XYZ file of N, CA and C in Angstrom:
726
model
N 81.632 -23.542 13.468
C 82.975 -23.594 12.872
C 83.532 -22.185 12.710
N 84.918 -22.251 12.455
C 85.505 -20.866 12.335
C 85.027 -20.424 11.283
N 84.490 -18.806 11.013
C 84.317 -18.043 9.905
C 85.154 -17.872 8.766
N 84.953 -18.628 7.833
C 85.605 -18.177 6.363
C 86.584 -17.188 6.516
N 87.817 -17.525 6.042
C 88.459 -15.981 5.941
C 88.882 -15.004 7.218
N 88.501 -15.552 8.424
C 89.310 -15.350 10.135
C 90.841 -15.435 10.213
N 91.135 -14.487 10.919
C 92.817 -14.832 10.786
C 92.664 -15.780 11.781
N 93.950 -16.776 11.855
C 94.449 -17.837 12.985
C 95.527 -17.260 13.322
N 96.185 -17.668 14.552
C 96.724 -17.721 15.476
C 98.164 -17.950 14.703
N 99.673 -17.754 15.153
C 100.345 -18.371 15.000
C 101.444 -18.904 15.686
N 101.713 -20.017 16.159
C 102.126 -20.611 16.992
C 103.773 -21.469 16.246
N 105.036 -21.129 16.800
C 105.797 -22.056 16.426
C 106.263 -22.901 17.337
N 107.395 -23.823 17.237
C 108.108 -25.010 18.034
C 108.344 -24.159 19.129
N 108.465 -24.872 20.529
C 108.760 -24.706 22.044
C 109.937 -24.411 21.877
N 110.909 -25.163 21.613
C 112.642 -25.506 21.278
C 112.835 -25.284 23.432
N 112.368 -25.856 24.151
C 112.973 -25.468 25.291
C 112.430 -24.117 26.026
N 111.294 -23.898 25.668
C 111.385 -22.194 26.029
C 111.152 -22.182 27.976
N 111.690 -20.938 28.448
C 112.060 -21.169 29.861
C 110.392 -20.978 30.329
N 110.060 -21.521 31.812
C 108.787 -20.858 32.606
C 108.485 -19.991 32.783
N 107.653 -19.523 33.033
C 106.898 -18.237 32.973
C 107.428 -17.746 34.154
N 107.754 -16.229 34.443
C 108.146 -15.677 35.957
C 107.348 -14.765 35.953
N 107.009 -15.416 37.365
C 105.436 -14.966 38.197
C 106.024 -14.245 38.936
N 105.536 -13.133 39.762
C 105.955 -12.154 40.549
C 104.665 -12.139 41.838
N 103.917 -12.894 41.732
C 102.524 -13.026 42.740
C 101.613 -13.754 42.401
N 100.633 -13.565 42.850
C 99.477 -14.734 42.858
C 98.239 -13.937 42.016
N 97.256 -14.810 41.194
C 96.024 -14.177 40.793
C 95.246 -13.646 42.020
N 94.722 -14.691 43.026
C 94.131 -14.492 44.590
C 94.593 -13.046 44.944
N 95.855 -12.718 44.804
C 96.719 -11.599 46.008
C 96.471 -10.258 44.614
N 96.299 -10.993 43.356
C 96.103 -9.493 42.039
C 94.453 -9.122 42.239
N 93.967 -9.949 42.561
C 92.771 -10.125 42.540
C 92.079 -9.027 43.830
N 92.820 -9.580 45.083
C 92.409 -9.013 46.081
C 92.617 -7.402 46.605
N 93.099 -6.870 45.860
C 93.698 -5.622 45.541
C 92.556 -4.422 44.999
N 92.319 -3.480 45.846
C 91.237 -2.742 45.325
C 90.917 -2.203 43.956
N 92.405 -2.055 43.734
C 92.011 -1.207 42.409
C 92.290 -2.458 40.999
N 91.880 -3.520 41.675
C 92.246 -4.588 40.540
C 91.355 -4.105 39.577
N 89.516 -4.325 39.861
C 88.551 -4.065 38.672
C 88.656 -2.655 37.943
N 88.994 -1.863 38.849
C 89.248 -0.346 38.056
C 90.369 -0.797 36.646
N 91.836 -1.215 36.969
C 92.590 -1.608 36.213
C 92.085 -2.117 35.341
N 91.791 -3.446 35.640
C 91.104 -4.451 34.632
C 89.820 -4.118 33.401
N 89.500 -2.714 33.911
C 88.361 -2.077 33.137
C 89.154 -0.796 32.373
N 90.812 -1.265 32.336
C 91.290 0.113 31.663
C 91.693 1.574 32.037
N 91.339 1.365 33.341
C 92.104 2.616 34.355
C 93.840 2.778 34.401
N 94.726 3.306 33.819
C 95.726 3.812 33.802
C 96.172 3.401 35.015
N 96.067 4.790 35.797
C 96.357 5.092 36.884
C 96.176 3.658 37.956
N 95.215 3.497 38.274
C 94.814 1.731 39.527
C 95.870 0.690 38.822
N 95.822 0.859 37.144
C 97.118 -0.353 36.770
C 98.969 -0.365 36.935
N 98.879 1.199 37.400
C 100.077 1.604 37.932
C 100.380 1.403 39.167
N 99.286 1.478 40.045
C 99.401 1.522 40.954
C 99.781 -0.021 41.674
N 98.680 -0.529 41.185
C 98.223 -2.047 41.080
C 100.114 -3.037 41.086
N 100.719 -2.686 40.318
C 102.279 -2.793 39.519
C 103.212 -2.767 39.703
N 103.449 -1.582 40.697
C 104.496 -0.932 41.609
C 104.202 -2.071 42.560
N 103.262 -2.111 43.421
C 103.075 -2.284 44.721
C 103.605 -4.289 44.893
N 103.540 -4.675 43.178
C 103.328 -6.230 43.363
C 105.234 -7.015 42.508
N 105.444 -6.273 41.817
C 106.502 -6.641 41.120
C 107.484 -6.330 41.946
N 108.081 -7.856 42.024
C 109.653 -8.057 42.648
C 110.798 -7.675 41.774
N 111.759 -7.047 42.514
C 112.914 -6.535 41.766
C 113.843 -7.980 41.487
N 113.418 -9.160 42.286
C 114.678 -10.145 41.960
C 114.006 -10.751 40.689
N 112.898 -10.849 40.463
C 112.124 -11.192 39.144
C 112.507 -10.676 38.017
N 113.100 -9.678 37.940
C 113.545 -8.761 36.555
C 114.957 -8.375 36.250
N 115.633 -9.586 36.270
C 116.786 -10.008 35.897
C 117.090 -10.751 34.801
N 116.448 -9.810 33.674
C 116.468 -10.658 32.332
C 117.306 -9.929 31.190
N 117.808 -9.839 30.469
C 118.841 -9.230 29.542
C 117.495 -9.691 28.447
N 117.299 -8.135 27.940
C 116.010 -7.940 26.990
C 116.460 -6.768 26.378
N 116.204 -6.420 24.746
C 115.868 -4.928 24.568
C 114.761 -4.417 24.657
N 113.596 -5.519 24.560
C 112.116 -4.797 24.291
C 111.448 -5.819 25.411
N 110.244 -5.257 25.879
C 109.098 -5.367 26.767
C 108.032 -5.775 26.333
N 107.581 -6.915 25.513
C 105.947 -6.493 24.533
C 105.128 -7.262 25.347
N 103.926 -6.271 26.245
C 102.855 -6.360 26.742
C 101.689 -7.319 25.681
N 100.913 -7.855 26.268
C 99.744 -8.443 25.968
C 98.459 -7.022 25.732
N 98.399 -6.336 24.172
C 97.385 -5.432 24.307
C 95.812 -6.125 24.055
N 95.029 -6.542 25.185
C 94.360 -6.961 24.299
C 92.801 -6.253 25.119
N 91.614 -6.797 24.238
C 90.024 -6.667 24.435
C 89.684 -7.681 25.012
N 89.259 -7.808 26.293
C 88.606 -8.569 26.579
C 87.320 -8.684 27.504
N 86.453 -9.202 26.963
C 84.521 -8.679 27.143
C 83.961 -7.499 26.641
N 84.876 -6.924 26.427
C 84.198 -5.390 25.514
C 85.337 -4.455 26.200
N 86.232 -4.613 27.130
C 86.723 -3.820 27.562
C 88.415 -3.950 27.729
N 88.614 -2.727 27.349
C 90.686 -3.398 27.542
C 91.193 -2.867 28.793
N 92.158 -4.231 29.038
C 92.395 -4.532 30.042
C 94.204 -3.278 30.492
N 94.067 -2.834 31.576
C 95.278 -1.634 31.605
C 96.397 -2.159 31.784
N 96.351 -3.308 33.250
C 97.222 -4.408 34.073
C 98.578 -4.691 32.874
N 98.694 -5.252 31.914
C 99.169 -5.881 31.212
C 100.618 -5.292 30.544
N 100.367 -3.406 30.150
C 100.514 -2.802 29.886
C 101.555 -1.619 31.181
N 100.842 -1.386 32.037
C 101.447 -1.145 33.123
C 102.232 -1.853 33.497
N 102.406 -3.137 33.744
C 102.986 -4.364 33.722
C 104.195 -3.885 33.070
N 104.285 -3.997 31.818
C 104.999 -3.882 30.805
C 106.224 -3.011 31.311
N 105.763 -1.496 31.136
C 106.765 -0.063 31.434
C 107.086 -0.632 32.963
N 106.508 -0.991 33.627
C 107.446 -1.181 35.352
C 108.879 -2.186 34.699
N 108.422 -3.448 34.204
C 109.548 -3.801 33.923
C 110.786 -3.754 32.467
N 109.904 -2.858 31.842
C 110.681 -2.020 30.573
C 111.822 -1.188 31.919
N 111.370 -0.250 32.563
C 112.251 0.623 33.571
C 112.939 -0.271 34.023
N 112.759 -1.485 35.180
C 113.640 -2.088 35.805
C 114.903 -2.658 35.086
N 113.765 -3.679 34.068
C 115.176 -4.303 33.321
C 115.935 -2.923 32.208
N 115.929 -1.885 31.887
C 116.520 -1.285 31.249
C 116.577 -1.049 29.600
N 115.011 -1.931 29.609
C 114.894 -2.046 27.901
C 113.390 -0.925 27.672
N 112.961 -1.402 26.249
C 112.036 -0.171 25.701
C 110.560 -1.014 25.523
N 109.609 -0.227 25.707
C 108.449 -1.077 25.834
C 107.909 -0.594 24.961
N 107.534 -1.678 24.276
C 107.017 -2.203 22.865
C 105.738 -1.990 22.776
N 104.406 -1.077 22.141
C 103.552 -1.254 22.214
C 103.018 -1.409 21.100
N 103.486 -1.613 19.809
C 103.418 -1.747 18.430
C 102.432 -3.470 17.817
N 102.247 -4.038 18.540
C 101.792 -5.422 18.614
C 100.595 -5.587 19.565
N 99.526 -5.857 19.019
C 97.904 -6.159 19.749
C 97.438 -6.876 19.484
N 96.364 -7.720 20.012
C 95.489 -7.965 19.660
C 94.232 -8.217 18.910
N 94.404 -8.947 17.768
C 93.394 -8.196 16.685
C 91.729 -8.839 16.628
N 91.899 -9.572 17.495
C 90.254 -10.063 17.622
C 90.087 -10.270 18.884
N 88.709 -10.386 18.943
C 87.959 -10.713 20.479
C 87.326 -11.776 21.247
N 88.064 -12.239 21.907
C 88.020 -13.382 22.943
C 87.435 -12.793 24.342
N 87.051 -13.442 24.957
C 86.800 -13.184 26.448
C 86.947 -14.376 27.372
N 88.057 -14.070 27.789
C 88.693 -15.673 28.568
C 88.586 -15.346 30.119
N 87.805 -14.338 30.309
C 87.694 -14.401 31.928
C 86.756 -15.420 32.555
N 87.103 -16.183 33.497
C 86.156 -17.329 33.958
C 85.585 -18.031 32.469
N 86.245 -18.003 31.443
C 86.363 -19.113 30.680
C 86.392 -20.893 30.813
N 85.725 -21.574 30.120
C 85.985 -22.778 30.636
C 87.646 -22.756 29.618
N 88.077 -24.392 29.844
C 89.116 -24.914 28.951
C 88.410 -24.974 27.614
N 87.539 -25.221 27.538
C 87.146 -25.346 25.578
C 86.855 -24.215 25.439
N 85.873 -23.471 25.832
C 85.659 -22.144 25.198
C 87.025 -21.459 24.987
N 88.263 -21.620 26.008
C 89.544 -21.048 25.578
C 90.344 -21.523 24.497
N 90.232 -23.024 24.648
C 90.668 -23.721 23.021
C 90.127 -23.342 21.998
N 88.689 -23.369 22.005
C 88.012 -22.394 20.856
C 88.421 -20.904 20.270
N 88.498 -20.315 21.844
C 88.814 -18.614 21.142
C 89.995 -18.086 21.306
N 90.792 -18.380 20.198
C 92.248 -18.094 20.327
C 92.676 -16.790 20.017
N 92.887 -15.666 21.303
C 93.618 -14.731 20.976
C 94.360 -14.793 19.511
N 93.929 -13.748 18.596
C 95.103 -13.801 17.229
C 95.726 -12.238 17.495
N 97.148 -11.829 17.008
C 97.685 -11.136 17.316
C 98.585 -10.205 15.705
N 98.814 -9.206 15.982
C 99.100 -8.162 14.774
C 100.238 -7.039 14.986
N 100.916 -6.471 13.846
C 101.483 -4.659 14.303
C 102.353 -5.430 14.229
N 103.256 -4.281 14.319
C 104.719 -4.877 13.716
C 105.984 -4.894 14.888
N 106.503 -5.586 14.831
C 107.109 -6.819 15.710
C 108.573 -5.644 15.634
N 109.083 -5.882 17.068
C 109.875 -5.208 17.039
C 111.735 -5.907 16.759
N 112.661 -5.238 16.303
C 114.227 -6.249 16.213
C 115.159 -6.508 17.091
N 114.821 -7.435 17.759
C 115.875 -7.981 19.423
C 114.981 -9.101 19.862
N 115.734 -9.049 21.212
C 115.126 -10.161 22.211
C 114.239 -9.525 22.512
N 113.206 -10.271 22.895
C 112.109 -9.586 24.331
C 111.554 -10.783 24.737
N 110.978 -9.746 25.622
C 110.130 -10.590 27.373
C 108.743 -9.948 26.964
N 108.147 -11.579 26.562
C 106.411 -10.803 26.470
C 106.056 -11.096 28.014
N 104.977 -9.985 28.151
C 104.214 -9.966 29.657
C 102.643 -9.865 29.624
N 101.919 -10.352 30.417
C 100.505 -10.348 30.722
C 100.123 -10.055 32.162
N 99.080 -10.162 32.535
C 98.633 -10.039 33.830
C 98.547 -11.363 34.545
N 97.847 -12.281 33.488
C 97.899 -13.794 34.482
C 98.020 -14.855 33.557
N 98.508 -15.636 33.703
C 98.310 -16.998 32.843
C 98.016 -18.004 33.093
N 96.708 -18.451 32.260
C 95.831 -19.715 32.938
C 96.174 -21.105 32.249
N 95.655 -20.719 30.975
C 96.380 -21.902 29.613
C 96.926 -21.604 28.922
N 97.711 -20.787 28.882
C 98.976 -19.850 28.033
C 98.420 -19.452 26.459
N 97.583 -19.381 26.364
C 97.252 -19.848 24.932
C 97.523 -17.889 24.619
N 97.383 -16.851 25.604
C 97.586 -15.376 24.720
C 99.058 -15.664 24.822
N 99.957 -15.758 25.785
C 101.463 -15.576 25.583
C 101.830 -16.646 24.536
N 101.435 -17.965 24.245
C 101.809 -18.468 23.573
C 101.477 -18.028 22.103
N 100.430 -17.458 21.724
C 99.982 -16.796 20.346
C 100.929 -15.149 19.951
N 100.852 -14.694 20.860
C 101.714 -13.339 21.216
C 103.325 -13.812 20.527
N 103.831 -14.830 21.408
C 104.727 -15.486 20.935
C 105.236 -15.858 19.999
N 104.369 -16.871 19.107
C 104.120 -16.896 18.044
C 104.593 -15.882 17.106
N 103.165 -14.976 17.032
C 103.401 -13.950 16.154
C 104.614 -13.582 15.563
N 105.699 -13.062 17.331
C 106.606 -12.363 17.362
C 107.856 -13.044 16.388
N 107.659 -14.372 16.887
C 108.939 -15.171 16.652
C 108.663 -14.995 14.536
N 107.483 -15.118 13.984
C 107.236 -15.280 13.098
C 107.651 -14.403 12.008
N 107.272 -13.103 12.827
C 108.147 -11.740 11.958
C 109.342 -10.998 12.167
N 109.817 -12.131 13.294
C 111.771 -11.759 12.851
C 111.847 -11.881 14.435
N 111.364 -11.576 15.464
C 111.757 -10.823 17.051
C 112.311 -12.146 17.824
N 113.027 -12.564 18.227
C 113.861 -13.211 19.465
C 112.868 -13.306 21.076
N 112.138 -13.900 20.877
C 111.687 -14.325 22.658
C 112.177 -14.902 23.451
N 112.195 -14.654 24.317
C 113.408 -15.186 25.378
C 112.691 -15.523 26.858
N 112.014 -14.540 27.047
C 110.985 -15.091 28.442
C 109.786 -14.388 28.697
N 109.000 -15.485 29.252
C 107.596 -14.321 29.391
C 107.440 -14.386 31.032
N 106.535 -13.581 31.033
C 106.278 -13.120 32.633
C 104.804 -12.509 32.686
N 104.437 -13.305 33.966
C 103.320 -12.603 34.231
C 103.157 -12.275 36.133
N 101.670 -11.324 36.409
C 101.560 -11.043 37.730
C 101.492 -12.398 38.914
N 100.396 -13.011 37.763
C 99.877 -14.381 38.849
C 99.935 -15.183 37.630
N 99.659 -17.089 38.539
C 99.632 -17.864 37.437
C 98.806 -19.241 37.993
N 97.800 -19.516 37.254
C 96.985 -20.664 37.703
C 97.945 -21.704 37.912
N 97.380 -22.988 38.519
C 98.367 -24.192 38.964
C 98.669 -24.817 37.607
N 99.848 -24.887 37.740
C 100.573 -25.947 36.335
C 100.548 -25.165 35.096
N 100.539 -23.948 35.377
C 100.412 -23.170 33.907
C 101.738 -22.419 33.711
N 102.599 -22.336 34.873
C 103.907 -21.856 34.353
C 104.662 -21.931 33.736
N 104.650 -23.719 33.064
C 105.530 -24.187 32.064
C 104.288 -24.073 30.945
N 104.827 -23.424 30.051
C 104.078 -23.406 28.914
C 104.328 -24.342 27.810
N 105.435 -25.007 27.591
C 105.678 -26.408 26.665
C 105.519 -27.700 27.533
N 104.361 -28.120 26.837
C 104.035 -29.368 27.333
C 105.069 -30.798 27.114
N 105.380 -31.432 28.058
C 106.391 -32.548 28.225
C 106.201 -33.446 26.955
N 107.124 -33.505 26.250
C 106.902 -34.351 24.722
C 106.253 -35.848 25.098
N 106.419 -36.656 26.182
C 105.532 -37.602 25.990
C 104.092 -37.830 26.340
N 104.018 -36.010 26.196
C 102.234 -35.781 26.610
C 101.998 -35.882 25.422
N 102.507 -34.750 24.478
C 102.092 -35.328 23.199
C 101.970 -36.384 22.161
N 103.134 -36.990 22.823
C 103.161 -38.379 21.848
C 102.053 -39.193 22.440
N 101.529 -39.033 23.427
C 100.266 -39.765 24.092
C 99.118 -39.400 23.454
N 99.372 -38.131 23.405
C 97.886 -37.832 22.569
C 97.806 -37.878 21.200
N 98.959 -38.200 20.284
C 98.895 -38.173 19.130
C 98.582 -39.788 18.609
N 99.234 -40.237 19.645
C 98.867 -42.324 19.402
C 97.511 -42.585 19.707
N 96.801 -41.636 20.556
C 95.563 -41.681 21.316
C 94.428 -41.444 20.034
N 94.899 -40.084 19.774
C 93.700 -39.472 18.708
C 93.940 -39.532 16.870
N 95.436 -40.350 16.964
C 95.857 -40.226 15.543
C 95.759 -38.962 14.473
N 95.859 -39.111 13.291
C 95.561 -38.015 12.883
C 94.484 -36.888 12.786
N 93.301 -37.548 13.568
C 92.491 -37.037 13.777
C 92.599 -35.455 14.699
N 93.696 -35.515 15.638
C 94.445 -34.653 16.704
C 94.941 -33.394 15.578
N 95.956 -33.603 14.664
C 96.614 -32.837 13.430
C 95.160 -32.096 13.072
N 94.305 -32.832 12.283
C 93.318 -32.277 12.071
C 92.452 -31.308 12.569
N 92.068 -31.781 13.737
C 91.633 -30.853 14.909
C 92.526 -29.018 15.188
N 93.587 -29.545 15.505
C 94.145 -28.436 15.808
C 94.636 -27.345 14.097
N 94.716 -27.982 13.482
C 95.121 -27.119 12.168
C 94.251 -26.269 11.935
N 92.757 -26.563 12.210
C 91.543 -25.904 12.202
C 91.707 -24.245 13.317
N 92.824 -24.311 13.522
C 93.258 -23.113 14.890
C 94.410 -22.204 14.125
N 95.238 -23.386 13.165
C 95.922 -22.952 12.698
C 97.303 -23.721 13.155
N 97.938 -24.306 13.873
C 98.772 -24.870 14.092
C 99.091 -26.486 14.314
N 99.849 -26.877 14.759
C 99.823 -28.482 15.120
C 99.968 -28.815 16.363
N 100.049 -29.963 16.514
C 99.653 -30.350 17.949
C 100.753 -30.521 18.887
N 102.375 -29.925 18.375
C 103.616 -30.274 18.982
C 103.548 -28.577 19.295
N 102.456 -28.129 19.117
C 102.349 -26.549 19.791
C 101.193 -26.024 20.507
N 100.537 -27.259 21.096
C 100.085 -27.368 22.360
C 100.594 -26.315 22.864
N 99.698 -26.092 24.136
C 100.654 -25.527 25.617
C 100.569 -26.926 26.530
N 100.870 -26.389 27.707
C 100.864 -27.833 28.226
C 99.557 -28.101 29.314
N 98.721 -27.048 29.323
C 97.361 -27.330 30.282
C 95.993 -27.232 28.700
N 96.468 -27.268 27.788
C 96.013 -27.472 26.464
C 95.768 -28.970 26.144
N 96.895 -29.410 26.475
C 97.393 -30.218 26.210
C 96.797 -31.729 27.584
N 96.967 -30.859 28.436
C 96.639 -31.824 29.404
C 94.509 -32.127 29.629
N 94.216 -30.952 29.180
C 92.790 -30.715 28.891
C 92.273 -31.974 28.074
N 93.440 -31.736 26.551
C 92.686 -32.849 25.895
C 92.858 -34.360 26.193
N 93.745 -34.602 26.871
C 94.401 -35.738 27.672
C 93.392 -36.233 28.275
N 92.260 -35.506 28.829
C 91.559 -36.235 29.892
C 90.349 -36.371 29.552
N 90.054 -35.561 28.111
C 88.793 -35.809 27.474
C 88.274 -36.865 26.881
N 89.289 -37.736 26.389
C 89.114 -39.119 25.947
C 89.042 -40.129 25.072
N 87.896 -39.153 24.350
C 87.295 -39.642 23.295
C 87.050 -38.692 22.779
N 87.438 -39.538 21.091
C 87.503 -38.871 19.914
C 86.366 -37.556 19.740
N 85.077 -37.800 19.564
C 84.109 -37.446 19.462
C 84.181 -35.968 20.386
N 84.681 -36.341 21.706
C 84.680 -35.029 22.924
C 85.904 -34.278 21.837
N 86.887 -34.561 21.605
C 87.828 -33.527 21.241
C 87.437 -32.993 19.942
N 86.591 -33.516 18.769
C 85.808 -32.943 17.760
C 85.225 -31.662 18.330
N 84.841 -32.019 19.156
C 83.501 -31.302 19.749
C 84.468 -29.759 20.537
N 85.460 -30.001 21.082
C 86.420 -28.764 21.459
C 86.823 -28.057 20.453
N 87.210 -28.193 19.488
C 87.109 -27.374 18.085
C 86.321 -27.048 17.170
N 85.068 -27.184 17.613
C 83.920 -26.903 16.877
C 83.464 -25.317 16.378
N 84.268 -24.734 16.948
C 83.695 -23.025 17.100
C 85.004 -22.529 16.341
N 84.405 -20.486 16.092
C 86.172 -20.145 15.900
C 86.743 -19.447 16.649
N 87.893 -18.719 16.205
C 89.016 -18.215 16.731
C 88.302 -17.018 17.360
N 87.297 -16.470 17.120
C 87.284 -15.232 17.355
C 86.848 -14.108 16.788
N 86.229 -12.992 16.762
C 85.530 -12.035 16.001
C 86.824 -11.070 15.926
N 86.461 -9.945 14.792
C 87.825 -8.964 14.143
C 87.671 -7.995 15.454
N 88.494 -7.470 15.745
C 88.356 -6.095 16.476
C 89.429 -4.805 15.780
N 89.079 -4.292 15.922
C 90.262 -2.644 15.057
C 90.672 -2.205 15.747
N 91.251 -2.927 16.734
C 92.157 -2.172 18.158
C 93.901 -2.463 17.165
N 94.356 -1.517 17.220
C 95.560 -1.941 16.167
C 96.524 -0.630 17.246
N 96.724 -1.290 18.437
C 97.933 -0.270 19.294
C 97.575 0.323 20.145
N 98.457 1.062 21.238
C 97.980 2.163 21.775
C 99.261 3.032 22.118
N 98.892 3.908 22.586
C 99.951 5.106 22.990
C 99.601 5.953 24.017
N 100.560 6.165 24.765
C 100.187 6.786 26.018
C 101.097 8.250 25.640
């Protein structure tokens, strides 16, 4: 079970929020030499990495701020995300936000779906005043942009669209179709509320491959069993600055 006293996640209503804009494929981020250098926190390979992959018709968004995904993940922080960020802070003409991280440690690489339901990115630092476009490197089950999100919306900031490099199948829409949920809420009854509050939120804040995960699990007992663990260990990564 989650540790006593762990921060949770915070997640509000979808209200409509737009798809994620992908600019390439994980396969094509992946296949790229200086991906693992990046991915292990190399500056430079995540610049490089950035330039070479981001479309200019992709970054046609009316934003003041840029807020990157800062986060730890396996012991090591990731550069991609961040680089990410300032390419399209420059294009679109706004300021990139690096005031907001990551405050605990997950490791969602080659993650299954439960271990990711289990370890929910939680997020911190102070939120900047406008619209913005949060960004990541890839999105599998939305669960960091959607927590990122969260956060933001929570301490005043306007989100408007997120974006990432690559994006697993069916993960671009990040609000799951309302009669997924009403399926799963007639399915698992309050037992579902329960489950997920234990994360910190409710179940109309799903994502939608979250959502579709628990859809196919079945039975009661299996979806107990997906929330069994917690959110995540503390980390003291609180920003960075270049």
């Amino acid at each position: 079970m989650r540790e006593q006293g762990a921060a949770l996640p915070v997640r509000v209503p979808w209200n409509g929020f737009p798809e994620v804009i992908v600019h390439s494929s994980i396969c094509k981020l992946k296949s790229l030499p200086a991906y693992y250098a990046a991915k292990w926190g190399d500056h430079r390979a995540a610049s490089l990495i950035v330039h070479s992959i981001v479309r200019a018709e992709r970054t046609n968004v009316a934003v003041d701020y840029i807020v990157p995904v800062i986060q730890v993940d396996g012991g090591q922080y990731n550069a991609i995300p961040v680089a990410f960020g300032a390419v399209l802070a420059k294009r679109i003409g706004a300021k990139l936000w690096l005031d907001v991280c990551q405050i605990n440690k997950v490791d969602h690489t080659d993650a299954s779906a439960q271990d990711r339901l289990q370890n929910q990115p939680v997020f911190g630092g102070t939120a900047p005043e406008g619209k913005c476009l949060i960004c990541d490197d890839v999105v599998t089950y939305g669960a960091t942009l959607t927590n990122l999100r969260g956060f933001l919306v929570s301490t005043g900031a306007e989100v408007v669209a997120a974006s990432a490099i690559g994006a697993a199948y069916g993960s671009t829409k990040l609000e799951p179709e309302r009669s997924l949920i009403l399926d799963l809420q007639r399915h698992y009854g309050q037992e579902l509320e329960t489950c997920t509050k234990t994360l910190g939120f409710g179940s109309e804040c799903l994502t939608a491959r979250e959502a579709y995960f628990l859809h196919g699990v079945r039975t009661l007992e299996r979806v107990r069993d997906c929330f069994a663990q917690g959110v995540g260990s503390a980390n003291g990564v609180r920003g960075i600055r270049h």
